[in-house]
Amino acid sequence: MILPFFLFGGLYQNEASTPYYFYPIKYGSWFRYSFGMVLISEFQDAEISCEEGKQCVFKDGNQVLDYYHLDANDMWFPDLFALAVMTVGYMAFSCLFLWLRIKEKRRPIKEKKL
């Protein structure tokens, strides 16, 4: 289950090149939102310096964000909001699953008659 989220989360494949039939996996991936937040926090308005005599791929951090098709305003919404909703959703699903599992295994205690 984690491998498709990892593959379509933006780490290995640019978001703009994801086929439309993989959009549910792309938007359901927590890797997409966390990777976007890390890139925005590291490269927004950052200056990139190159060694003398070498050619730089990116001149500044905003070009890195443009390359990955990320908007610097997406840091809080939808990225952080989506991660918070996913966290609460997965926790609720886990608690529900555990409750159903315990309810299934639990047997009532019979009282002995004297």
GROMACS .gro file of C-alpha atoms in nm:
model
  114
    1MET     CA    1   0.000   0.000   0.000
    2ILE     CA    2   0.283   0.241   0.077
    3LEU     CA    3   0.478   0.182  -0.246
    4PRO     CA    4   0.223   0.350  -0.481
    5PHE     CA    5   0.199   0.648  -0.244
    6PHE     CA    6   0.576   0.670  -0.242
    7LEU     CA    7   0.607   0.644  -0.621
    8PHE     CA    8   0.340   0.903  -0.703
    9GLY     CA    9   0.414   1.137  -0.413
   10GLY     CA   10   0.645   1.359  -0.616
   11LEU     CA   11   0.982   1.225  -0.502
   12TYR     CA   12   1.058   1.020  -0.813
   13GLN     CA   13   0.813   1.164  -1.061
   14ASN     CA   14   0.729   1.525  -1.128
   15GLU     CA   15   0.371   1.608  -1.033
   16ALA     CA   16   0.292   1.753  -1.374
   17SER     CA   17   0.385   1.428  -1.549
   18THR     CA   18   0.155   1.203  -1.344
   19PRO     CA   19  -0.118   1.050  -1.565
   20TYR     CA   20  -0.473   1.146  -1.472
   21TYR     CA   21  -0.574   0.788  -1.381
   22PHE     CA   22  -0.319   0.793  -1.095
   23TYR     CA   23  -0.462   1.115  -0.944
   24PRO     CA   24  -0.642   0.935  -0.658
   25ILE     CA   25  -0.312   0.781  -0.549
   26LYS     CA   26  -0.130   1.110  -0.601
   27TYR     CA   27  -0.371   1.315  -0.391
   28GLY     CA   28  -0.404   1.043  -0.126
   29SER     CA   29  -0.029   1.021  -0.073
   30TRP     CA   30   0.106   1.174   0.246
   31PHE     CA   31   0.448   1.176   0.081
   32ARG     CA   32   0.323   1.436  -0.169
   33TYR     CA   33   0.223   1.685   0.099
   34SER     CA   34   0.523   1.631   0.325
   35PHE     CA   35   0.767   1.646   0.032
   36GLY     CA   36   0.604   1.968  -0.085
   37MET     CA   37   0.633   2.121   0.261
   38VAL     CA   38   1.001   2.027   0.288
   39LEU     CA   39   1.082   2.172  -0.055
   40ILE     CA   40   0.894   2.494   0.016
   41SER     CA   41   1.058   2.541   0.356
   42GLU     CA   42   1.407   2.474   0.219
   43PHE     CA   43   1.400   2.650  -0.119
   44GLN     CA   44   1.155   2.940  -0.092
   45ASP     CA   45   1.355   3.258  -0.166
   46ALA     CA   46   1.684   3.071  -0.116
   47GLU     CA   47   2.000   3.173  -0.296
   48ILE     CA   48   2.195   2.896  -0.465
   49SER     CA   49   2.564   2.952  -0.520
   50CYS     CA   50   2.777   2.761  -0.767
   51GLU     CA   51   3.146   2.693  -0.778
   52GLU     CA   52   3.336   2.911  -1.017
   53GLY     CA   53   3.361   2.758  -1.362
   54LYS     CA   54   3.063   2.525  -1.315
   55GLN     CA   55   2.718   2.571  -1.460
   56CYS     CA   56   2.424   2.578  -1.219
   57VAL     CA   57   2.097   2.411  -1.306
   58PHE     CA   58   1.901   2.647  -1.082
   59LYS     CA   59   1.991   3.007  -1.005
   60ASP     CA   60   1.770   3.036  -0.695
   61GLY     CA   61   1.532   2.831  -0.482
   62ASN     CA   62   1.219   2.958  -0.652
   63GLN     CA   63   1.333   2.794  -0.975
   64VAL     CA   64   1.353   2.463  -0.786
   65LEU     CA   65   0.992   2.509  -0.674
   66ASP     CA   66   0.887   2.594  -1.031
   67TYR     CA   67   1.062   2.280  -1.156
   68TYR     CA   68   0.860   2.066  -0.915
   69HIS     CA   69   0.541   2.264  -0.994
   70LEU     CA   70   0.497   2.376  -0.633
   71ASP     CA   71   0.343   2.701  -0.519
   72ALA     CA   72   0.508   2.863  -0.218
   73ASN     CA   73   0.163   2.953  -0.079
   74ASP     CA   74   0.069   2.583  -0.049
   75MET     CA   75   0.271   2.536   0.270
   76TRP     CA   76  -0.021   2.566   0.514
   77PHE     CA   77  -0.316   2.492   0.289
   78PRO     CA   78  -0.345   2.234   0.136
   79ASP     CA   79  -0.021   2.067   0.251
   80LEU     CA   80  -0.035   2.097   0.630
   81PHE     CA   81  -0.415   2.080   0.636
   82ALA     CA   82  -0.415   1.758   0.428
   83LEU     CA   83  -0.154   1.598   0.654
   84ALA     CA   84  -0.357   1.688   0.963
   85VAL     CA   85  -0.677   1.546   0.812
   86MET     CA   86  -0.496   1.229   0.706
   87THR     CA   87  -0.346   1.186   1.052
   88VAL     CA   88  -0.682   1.223   1.226
   89GLY     CA   89  -0.849   0.997   0.967
   90TYR     CA   90  -0.592   0.720   0.998
   91MET     CA   91  -0.605   0.740   1.379
   92ALA     CA   92  -0.987   0.718   1.376
   93PHE     CA   93  -0.977   0.426   1.132
   94SER     CA   94  -0.721   0.246   1.348
   95CYS     CA   95  -0.922   0.298   1.667
   96LEU     CA   96  -1.240   0.177   1.496
   97PHE     CA   97  -1.062  -0.130   1.358
   98LEU     CA   98  -0.914  -0.216   1.699
   99TRP     CA   99  -1.248  -0.164   1.872
  100LEU     CA  100  -1.421  -0.397   1.625
  101ARG     CA  101  -1.145  -0.654   1.665
  102ILE     CA  102  -1.168  -0.648   2.044
  103LYS     CA  103  -1.547  -0.661   2.034
  104GLU     CA  104  -1.529  -0.969   1.811
  105LYS     CA  105  -1.287  -1.153   2.044
  106ARG     CA  106  -1.449  -1.056   2.373
  107ARG     CA  107  -1.673  -1.315   2.537
  108PRO     CA  108  -1.913  -1.235   2.815
  109ILE     CA  109  -1.820  -1.377   3.156
  110LYS     CA  110  -2.077  -1.623   3.285
  111GLU     CA  111  -2.154  -1.615   3.653
  112LYS     CA  112  -2.146  -1.942   3.842
  113LYS     CA  113  -2.454  -2.038   4.040
  114LEU     CA  114  -2.398  -2.156   4.394
   0.00000   0.00000   0.00000
